[in-house]
Short mmCIF file of C-alpha atoms in Angstrom, two decimals:
data_model
loop_
_atom_site.label_atom_id
_atom_site.label_comp_id
_atom_site.label_asym_id
_atom_site.label_seq_id
_atom_site.Cartn_x
_atom_site.Cartn_y
_atom_site.Cartn_z
CA MET B 1 115.32 99.58 89.78
CA SER B 2 115.10 101.51 93.02
CA SER B 3 113.43 100.07 96.04
CA GLU B 4 110.42 102.33 95.58
CA ARG B 5 107.20 100.77 94.51
CA PRO B 6 105.78 102.93 91.70
CA THR B 7 102.27 103.99 90.97
CA VAL B 8 102.12 104.40 87.14
CA SER B 9 99.21 106.15 85.42
CA ARG B 10 97.93 105.12 81.95
CA GLU B 11 99.17 108.21 80.44
CA LEU B 12 102.76 107.77 81.73
CA LEU B 13 102.83 104.14 80.70
CA TYR B 14 101.41 105.03 77.12
CA ASP B 15 104.25 107.58 76.63
CA GLU B 16 106.83 105.18 77.82
CA VAL B 17 106.00 102.22 75.72
CA TRP B 18 105.93 104.36 72.61
CA ALA B 19 109.23 106.06 73.57
CA GLU B 20 111.39 102.85 74.28
CA PRO B 21 111.21 99.08 73.73
CA MET B 22 109.04 97.10 76.07
CA THR B 23 112.07 95.36 77.47
CA THR B 24 113.65 98.65 78.50
CA VAL B 25 110.36 99.86 80.24
CA ALA B 26 109.95 96.56 81.95
CA LYS B 27 113.61 96.66 83.24
CA ARG B 28 112.99 100.11 84.69
CA TYR B 29 110.08 98.69 86.84
CA GLY B 30 111.94 95.34 87.67
CA VAL B 31 109.52 93.11 85.87
CA SER B 32 109.60 90.99 82.62
CA SER B 33 108.46 92.37 79.33
CA SER B 34 105.64 89.87 79.08
CA PHE B 35 104.38 90.97 82.51
CA MET B 36 104.67 94.60 81.39
CA ALA B 37 102.63 93.71 78.24
CA ARG B 38 99.84 92.28 80.48
CA VAL B 39 99.88 95.46 82.46
CA CYS B 40 99.19 97.45 79.27
CA THR B 41 96.37 95.15 78.34
CA SER B 42 94.77 95.46 81.89
CA LEU B 43 95.06 99.40 81.53
CA ASN B 44 93.91 99.29 78.05
CA VAL B 45 97.12 101.05 76.89
CA PRO B 46 97.92 100.35 73.11
CA ARG B 47 101.54 99.35 72.60
CA PRO B 48 103.82 98.86 69.53
CA ASP B 49 103.45 95.52 67.58
CA ARG B 50 106.22 92.98 67.66
CA GLY B 51 109.29 93.94 65.51
CA TYR B 52 108.18 97.73 65.58
CA TRP B 53 111.50 99.00 67.07
CA ALA B 54 113.70 96.93 64.68
CA LYS B 55 111.84 98.24 61.70
CA LEU B 56 112.07 101.77 63.01
CA ALA B 57 115.85 101.38 63.58
CA ALA B 58 116.09 100.07 60.00
CA GLY B 59 114.62 103.32 58.76
CA HIS B 60 111.09 101.96 57.92
CA LYS B 61 108.36 104.51 57.97
CA MET B 62 106.02 103.43 60.78
CA PRO B 63 102.33 104.48 61.14
CA LYS B 64 101.29 107.03 63.73
CA ARG B 65 100.85 105.77 67.17
CA PRO B 66 97.16 105.23 68.17
CA SER B 67 95.64 107.55 70.63
CA LEU B 68 94.98 106.45 74.24
CA PRO B 69 91.41 105.30 74.58
CA VAL B 70 89.20 106.93 77.20
CA PRO B 71 88.96 104.40 80.12
CA GLU B 72 85.49 102.83 80.58
CA THR B 73 83.59 103.31 83.92
CA GLY B 74 85.26 101.08 86.62
CA ALA B 75 88.38 100.37 84.55
CA LEU B 76 91.70 100.44 86.08
CA ILE B 77 93.60 103.79 85.46
CA GLU B 78 96.90 103.26 87.17
CA TRP B 79 99.19 100.33 87.98
CA VAL B 80 100.59 99.64 91.36
CA GLN B 81 103.25 96.86 91.50
CA TYR B 82 101.78 95.65 94.80
CA GLY B 83 98.06 95.87 95.19
CA GLU B 84 95.46 97.45 92.97
CA GLY B 85 95.45 100.81 91.49
CA ARG B 86 92.66 103.37 91.13
CA ARG B 87 89.73 102.79 88.80
CA ALA B 88 87.90 105.30 86.66
CA PRO B 89 85.05 106.65 88.73
CA ILE B 90 81.39 106.89 87.65
CA VAL B 91 80.00 110.41 87.37
CA LEU B 92 77.62 110.77 90.29
CA GLN B 93 73.96 111.07 89.06
CA THR B 94 71.90 113.13 91.33
CA HIS B 95 68.76 112.32 89.34
CA GLN B 96 67.28 109.22 87.59
CA VAL B 97 68.53 108.51 84.07
CA LYS B 98 66.69 110.21 81.21
CA VAL B 99 64.72 107.50 79.37
CA VAL B 100 65.14 107.26 75.68
CA ARG B 101 62.33 105.02 74.36
CA ARG B 102 62.58 102.72 71.36
CA ASN B 103 59.60 101.25 69.64
CA ARG B 104 59.18 97.56 70.15
CA SER B 105 58.86 97.21 66.32
CA GLU B 106 62.39 98.42 66.03
CA LEU B 107 63.66 95.49 68.10
CA PRO B 108 64.08 91.87 67.01
CA LYS B 109 61.66 89.30 68.33
CA LEU B 110 64.52 87.41 70.00
CA HIS B 111 67.25 89.46 71.76
CA PRO B 112 70.53 88.80 70.11
CA LEU B 113 72.12 87.69 73.35
CA LEU B 114 69.76 84.74 73.55
CA GLU B 115 70.30 83.42 70.04
CA GLY B 116 71.32 79.73 70.23
CA VAL B 117 70.98 79.67 74.06
CA GLN B 118 67.98 77.29 74.07
CA LYS B 119 70.08 74.68 72.36
CA GLN B 120 73.05 75.28 74.52
CA LEU B 121 70.90 74.58 77.50
CA LYS B 122 69.06 71.58 76.05
CA ASP B 123 72.32 70.00 74.94
CA GLY B 124 73.92 70.68 78.36
CA ARG B 125 74.21 68.21 81.19
CA GLU B 126 72.74 68.12 84.60
CA SER B 127 74.63 69.07 87.68
CA PHE B 128 75.82 66.26 89.83
CA PHE B 129 73.91 67.28 92.95
CA THR B 130 70.93 69.01 91.37
CA GLU B 131 68.90 68.92 88.23
CA PHE B 132 70.07 72.30 87.00
CA ILE B 133 71.57 72.38 83.50
CA LYS B 134 75.13 73.20 82.66
CA PRO B 135 75.06 74.62 79.21
CA THR B 136 77.60 73.60 76.55
CA LYS B 137 79.20 77.03 76.55
CA ARG B 138 80.29 79.17 79.54
CA ILE B 139 80.12 82.36 77.50
CA SER B 140 76.38 82.60 77.74
CA PRO B 141 73.65 84.61 79.37
CA ASP B 142 73.34 84.17 83.07
CA ILE B 143 70.38 81.80 83.20
CA VAL B 144 70.42 78.83 85.73
CA VAL B 145 67.42 76.44 85.34
CA SER B 146 66.33 72.90 85.26
CA LYS B 147 65.55 71.24 81.90
CA HIS B 148 61.79 71.51 82.54
CA SER B 149 62.14 75.42 82.84
CA ILE B 150 64.41 76.24 79.94
CA ASP B 151 61.71 77.42 77.58
CA ARG B 152 59.99 79.71 80.03
CA ALA B 153 63.18 81.10 81.38
CA ILE B 154 64.18 82.18 77.89
CA GLU B 155 60.79 83.63 77.28
CA ILE B 156 61.09 85.67 80.49
CA ALA B 157 64.66 86.60 79.88
CA ASN B 158 63.78 87.78 76.31
CA GLU B 159 60.88 89.85 77.40
CA LEU B 160 63.07 91.44 80.36
CA TYR B 161 66.04 92.11 77.95
CA LEU B 162 63.72 93.73 75.30
CA LEU B 163 62.00 95.85 77.85
CA PHE B 164 65.36 97.35 78.93
CA GLU B 165 66.34 97.82 75.19
CA GLU B 166 62.98 99.46 74.60
CA ARG B 167 63.89 102.05 77.22
CA GLY B 168 67.33 102.58 75.82
CA HIS B 169 69.42 100.37 78.01
CA ARG B 170 71.95 97.93 76.55
CA VAL B 171 71.83 94.26 77.84
CA MET B 172 75.07 92.43 77.19
CA LEU B 173 77.74 90.18 78.50
CA LYS B 174 80.36 92.14 80.51
CA PRO B 175 82.59 94.02 78.03
CA PRO B 176 86.35 93.74 78.29
CA GLY B 177 88.11 96.23 80.41
CA PRO B 178 86.68 97.14 83.76
CA TYR B 179 86.64 94.33 86.35
CA MET B 180 83.12 93.22 87.34
CA TRP B 181 82.11 90.43 89.46
CA ARG B 182 79.03 88.13 89.55
CA ALA B 183 76.92 87.89 92.73
CA ALA B 184 76.48 84.49 94.15
CA VAL B 185 73.21 82.55 93.67
CA ASP B 186 71.45 80.91 96.54
CA GLU B 187 68.68 78.89 94.80
CA ARG B 188 66.94 77.75 97.92
CA GLU B 189 63.61 79.49 98.05
CA LYS B 190 63.64 79.65 101.94
CA GLY B 191 67.22 79.92 102.26
CA GLY B 192 68.86 78.57 105.41
CA ARG B 193 71.32 79.43 108.13
CA GLU B 194 73.57 76.39 107.49
CA ARG B 195 76.47 76.71 105.08
CA HIS B 196 75.34 76.04 101.63
CA TYR B 197 77.40 74.29 98.99
CA SER B 198 76.28 74.38 95.44
CA ASP B 199 77.51 73.09 92.06
CA LEU B 200 75.39 75.43 89.91
CA TRP B 201 77.21 76.62 86.89
CA SER B 202 78.34 80.21 86.55
CA PRO B 203 79.17 82.00 83.25
CA THR B 204 82.67 83.16 82.37
CA ARG B 205 81.40 86.82 81.97
CA PRO B 206 78.38 88.17 83.98
CA THR B 207 75.20 89.45 82.22
CA VAL B 208 74.89 93.17 82.73
CA VAL B 209 72.47 95.83 81.75
CA PHE B 210 73.82 99.43 81.16
CA ILE B 211 71.52 102.07 82.51
CA GLY B 212 73.38 105.14 81.28
CA LYS B 213 77.03 104.51 82.31
CA VAL B 214 75.98 102.29 85.26
CA ALA B 215 76.23 98.48 84.82
CA VAL B 216 73.69 96.31 86.75
CA GLY B 217 74.29 92.69 86.98
CA LEU B 218 71.40 90.31 86.07
CA THR B 219 70.81 86.63 86.81
CA ILE B 220 67.62 84.59 86.21
CA PHE B 221 67.50 81.36 88.11
CA GLU B 222 65.02 78.77 89.20
CA MET B 223 64.36 78.34 92.85
CA THR B 224 64.45 75.15 94.80
CA GLU B 225 62.47 73.70 97.85
CA GLU B 226 63.14 71.13 100.31
CA VAL B 227 61.01 67.98 99.55
CA GLU B 228 60.89 64.32 100.36
CA VAL B 229 62.39 62.33 97.47
CA VAL B 230 62.99 58.61 96.67
CA HIS B 231 66.15 57.55 94.74
CA LEU B 232 65.01 55.14 92.02
CA ASP B 233 66.93 54.03 88.91
CA ASP B 234 69.89 56.49 89.54
CA THR B 235 67.66 59.57 89.82
CA TYR B 236 65.71 61.32 92.59
CA VAL B 237 61.87 61.55 92.31
CA LYS B 238 59.63 63.56 94.46
CA VAL B 239 57.34 61.35 96.59
CA SER B 240 54.49 63.46 95.33
CA ASP B 241 55.33 62.69 91.70
CA LEU B 242 55.69 58.91 92.15
CA THR B 243 53.58 56.94 89.68
CA LEU B 244 51.57 53.92 90.88
CA ARG B 245 54.06 51.45 89.63
CA GLN B 246 56.92 53.53 91.37
CA SER B 247 54.99 53.60 94.65
CA LYS B 248 54.63 49.73 94.57
CA ARG B 249 58.40 49.43 93.98
CA VAL B 250 59.12 51.67 96.98
CA GLN B 251 56.70 49.67 99.11
CA ARG B 252 58.64 46.45 98.08
CA GLY B 253 61.82 48.01 99.42
CA TYR B 254 63.44 49.45 96.26
CA GLY B 255 65.01 52.88 96.65
CA TRP B 256 65.40 54.96 99.72
CA LYS B 257 63.78 58.10 100.94
CA SER B 258 65.65 61.29 101.89
CA VAL B 259 65.09 65.09 101.90
CA ARG B 260 66.61 67.00 99.00
CA GLU B 261 66.46 70.45 97.42
CA MET B 262 64.54 70.11 94.15
CA PRO B 263 63.67 72.68 91.37
CA THR B 264 60.23 74.19 91.84
CA GLY B 265 59.68 75.68 88.28
CA ARG B 266 59.39 79.09 90.06
CA LEU B 267 61.84 81.73 88.81
CA CYS B 268 63.80 84.51 90.51
CA ILE B 269 65.32 87.58 88.86
CA GLN B 270 68.36 88.84 90.75
CA PHE B 271 69.79 92.29 90.09
CA TYR B 272 73.09 93.28 91.74
CA SER B 273 76.05 95.66 91.63
CA PRO B 274 78.95 94.15 89.72
CA TYR B 275 81.32 96.72 91.06
CA PRO B 276 83.62 95.51 93.87
CA GLY B 277 82.87 97.12 97.12
CA ALA B 278 79.49 98.46 96.12
CA GLY B 279 77.32 95.81 97.56
CA TRP B 280 73.71 96.13 96.38
CA GLN B 281 71.27 93.35 95.38
CA ARG B 282 67.51 93.08 94.75
CA GLN B 283 65.49 89.98 93.90
CA TRP B 284 62.01 89.62 92.26
CA ARG B 285 60.53 86.18 92.83
CA GLU B 286 57.63 84.25 91.49
CA SER B 287 55.07 83.20 94.10
CA LYS B 288 53.64 80.75 91.52
CA ASN B 289 54.47 79.71 88.10
CA GLY B 290 53.65 82.30 85.47
CA ASP B 291 53.74 85.40 87.78
CA PHE B 292 56.43 87.39 85.92
CA PRO B 293 55.00 88.60 82.70
CA GLY B 294 52.87 91.17 84.32
CA LYS B 295 55.69 92.27 86.74
CA LEU B 296 58.49 92.86 84.38
CA LYS B 297 57.72 96.55 83.39
CA GLY B 298 57.59 97.59 87.04
CA THR B 299 60.77 95.72 87.76
CA VAL B 300 62.64 97.60 84.93
CA LYS B 301 61.48 100.98 86.38
CA GLU B 302 62.49 100.08 89.89
CA VAL B 303 66.01 98.97 88.64
CA GLU B 304 66.28 102.20 86.82
CA ALA B 305 65.65 104.16 90.03
CA GLU B 306 68.15 102.05 91.97
CA THR B 307 71.04 103.14 89.79
CA VAL B 308 71.50 106.29 91.93
CA THR B 309 71.91 103.98 94.86
CA ILE B 310 74.55 101.93 93.10
CA VAL B 311 76.43 105.08 92.24
CA LYS B 312 76.35 106.40 95.78
CA LEU B 313 77.66 103.05 97.15
CA LEU B 314 80.36 102.99 94.42
CA GLY B 315 81.41 106.51 95.49
CA GLU B 316 81.61 105.34 99.14
CA ALA B 317 83.54 102.24 98.08
CA GLU B 318 86.07 104.41 96.13
CA LYS B 319 86.48 106.65 99.19
CA ARG B 320 87.23 103.56 101.28
CA ALA B 321 89.49 102.19 98.58
CA GLU B 322 91.46 105.50 98.53
CA ILE B 323 91.77 105.44 102.31
CA GLU B 324 93.06 101.80 102.00
CA ARG B 325 95.56 102.79 99.28
CA GLN B 326 96.78 105.74 101.34
CA ARG B 327 97.25 103.38 104.38
CA ARG B 328 99.20 100.88 102.13
CA ARG B 329 101.28 103.83 100.81
CA GLU B 330 102.08 104.89 104.35
CA LEU B 331 102.98 101.38 105.30
CA GLU B 332 105.26 100.94 102.37
CA ILE B 333 106.98 104.26 103.25
CA HIS B 334 107.43 102.86 106.71
CA TRP B 335 108.69 99.53 105.53
CA GLU B 336 111.18 101.24 103.19
CA ALA B 337 112.32 103.47 106.00
CA GLU B 338 112.80 100.33 108.21
CA LYS B 339 114.59 98.63 105.38
CA LEU B 340 116.98 101.45 104.89
CA GLU B 341 117.68 101.67 108.64
CA ARG B 342 118.37 97.93 108.65
CA ALA B 343 120.68 98.33 105.61
CA LYS B 344 122.59 101.10 107.45
CA VAL B 345 122.89 98.98 110.61
CA GLU B 346 124.11 95.98 108.56
CA ALA B 347 126.62 98.23 106.60
CA GLU B 348 127.99 99.51 109.89
CA ARG B 349 128.31 96.05 111.31
CA GLN B 350 130.14 94.88 108.23
CA ARG B 351 132.43 97.97 108.42
CA VAL B 352 133.28 97.24 112.02
CA GLN B 353 133.76 93.55 111.25
CA SER B 354 135.95 94.17 108.28
CA ILE B 355 138.34 96.51 110.43
CA LYS B 356 138.56 93.91 113.14
CA GLU B 357 139.17 91.00 110.73
CA SER B 358 141.76 93.13 108.81
CA ARG B 359 143.51 94.18 112.00
CA ASP B 360 143.58 90.58 113.23
CA ASN B 361 144.91 89.38 109.95
CA LEU B 362 147.56 92.11 109.90
CA LEU B 363 148.73 90.93 113.42
CA ARG B 364 149.05 87.47 112.04
CA VAL B 365 151.02 88.77 109.18
CA ILE B 366 153.40 90.61 111.58
CA ARG B 367 153.85 87.43 113.57
CA GLY B 368 154.29 85.46 110.41
CA TRP B 369 156.87 88.08 109.26
CA SER B 370 158.97 87.57 112.44
CA GLU B 371 158.67 83.75 111.99
CA ALA B 372 159.71 83.91 108.28
CA ASN B 373 162.63 86.15 109.05
CA GLY B 374 163.70 83.79 111.80
CA ILE B 375 163.56 80.83 109.38
CA LEU B 376 165.62 82.71 106.76
CA LYS B 377 168.11 83.76 109.36
CA PHE B 378 168.33 80.15 110.54
CA PHE B 379 169.27 79.03 107.00
CA GLU B 380 171.68 81.70 106.54
CA GLU B 381 173.65 81.12 109.80
CA ILE B 382 173.66 77.32 109.14
CA GLU B 383 175.14 77.82 105.66
CA CYS B 384 177.65 80.29 107.35
CA LEU B 385 178.72 77.74 109.90
CA ALA B 386 178.79 74.97 107.28
CA SER B 387 181.32 76.88 105.31
CA ASP B 388 184.03 76.32 108.06
CA LEU B 389 183.58 72.60 107.87
CA ASP B 390 185.52 70.10 105.80
CA GLN B 391 184.20 69.22 102.36
CA GLU B 392 182.52 65.90 103.28
CA GLU B 393 180.68 67.16 106.36
CA ARG B 394 179.69 70.39 104.70
CA ALA B 395 178.17 68.38 101.81
CA CYS B 396 176.20 66.46 104.41
CA ILE B 397 174.94 69.58 106.12
CA ILE B 398 174.07 71.32 102.84
CA GLU B 399 171.99 68.29 101.78
CA ARG B 400 170.13 68.25 105.18
CA LEU B 401 169.56 72.03 104.79
CA GLU B 402 167.89 71.43 101.32
CA LEU B 403 165.62 68.81 102.83
CA ALA B 404 164.60 71.32 105.49
CA ARG B 405 163.94 73.99 102.85
CA GLN B 406 161.79 71.53 100.84
CA LEU B 407 159.86 70.67 103.98
CA LEU B 408 159.03 74.20 104.83
CA GLY B 409 158.44 75.45 101.34
CA ASN B 410 158.80 78.91 99.97
CA VAL B 411 159.21 81.22 102.79
CA ASP B 412 158.65 84.76 101.59
CA PRO B 413 157.79 87.46 104.14
CA LEU B 414 156.65 89.87 101.38
CA GLN B 415 154.05 87.41 100.23
CA LEU B 416 152.24 87.47 103.53
CA LEU B 417 151.80 91.24 103.16
CA ARG B 418 150.76 90.83 99.56
CA LEU B 419 147.82 88.54 100.80
CA TRP B 420 146.73 90.84 103.52
CA LYS B 421 143.47 92.88 102.73
CA SER B 422 142.62 96.38 103.98
CA PRO B 423 139.11 96.93 105.49
CA GLU B 424 138.03 98.68 102.33
CA GLU B 425 139.12 95.72 100.20
CA ARG B 426 137.28 93.32 102.40
CA LEU B 427 134.04 95.39 102.04
CA MET B 428 134.48 95.49 98.19
CA GLN B 429 135.09 91.77 98.21
CA ASP B 430 131.80 91.29 100.29
#
């Protein structure tokens, strides 16, 4: 693959995975086939099943390829190897969404999203630091309450969900496809400046209500207040809730007092924008237990009106994201230019070095050539002189000459030249 970092659209990727095997497409982009398959999943691009290309090569008649689905609002519509690609924009609404009413009689008494949730919460366990329940399943509606508020929270959630459904808005867990985040929850009724750590549970997928094509995140949670508590029998009890027997035990020195955030029984409904970069959040709180039933209809209407704000924020976020993507592209172009320049400098350095090394080696070959010729000439002259000696002395000299040849080994001037490498050969070797 080239050094370029591609930006691949859904349409291009769709055409490629149906034209060639996944391994071929993946190799083109310098990634594994399993990674490429995950890219297809993230872009909602259908791809051939396992064995498709083998069956096609064997002459089997294969079904027609499926069409490319229309991307959901906020879903990824391109793949960038480094960073995040563009997402499908929301069509800007300049007016409030038209309400399509449904009769309450057409709706079930319990919203389908809440079926079995009461049992999941009651069978759940309490958090370590608080009395909030962690349900048995994380794929569950976003309801964060203590065991004493389970029934009322489900009642409020059901009424709220049905009011949205009555006005034609779908309430569901986040659908697969577009990335949506869940806003953090600060359960403290009065908040606080200090850093707050919480062990509240969070669902795997946020609960959202779709008002038209705009998703609005929804969390129902119970608020806490800072109260004086006593630790008795491995649990915390509010000082105001101590029984007479417990008070006497405290007076005798059992337990210890401290200040702690405890559930109040008052609920808060938090709506937020689940789209990254489009920060929007609204809360409706109970000032006393039982406040909500009369406020929910007004809450629904206000949230409907706020969708225009969310869309505007999302449009601004997309503009910022596009500016950031452009900045990254320019940086990548700059980095690639620097990389090419460094490669050119390195290639020139290696070229100059190979010429120097080849020249130095050639000079050594020339010196070796002279030395080898001198050795050969030495042996030849000794043999010539030995031929004039008597037989016994000549045999002694020839024997000594053989010992000298064995010591020096094979002296071949041509072998030195055979081992020499030109600058081009050195570069090819590197």
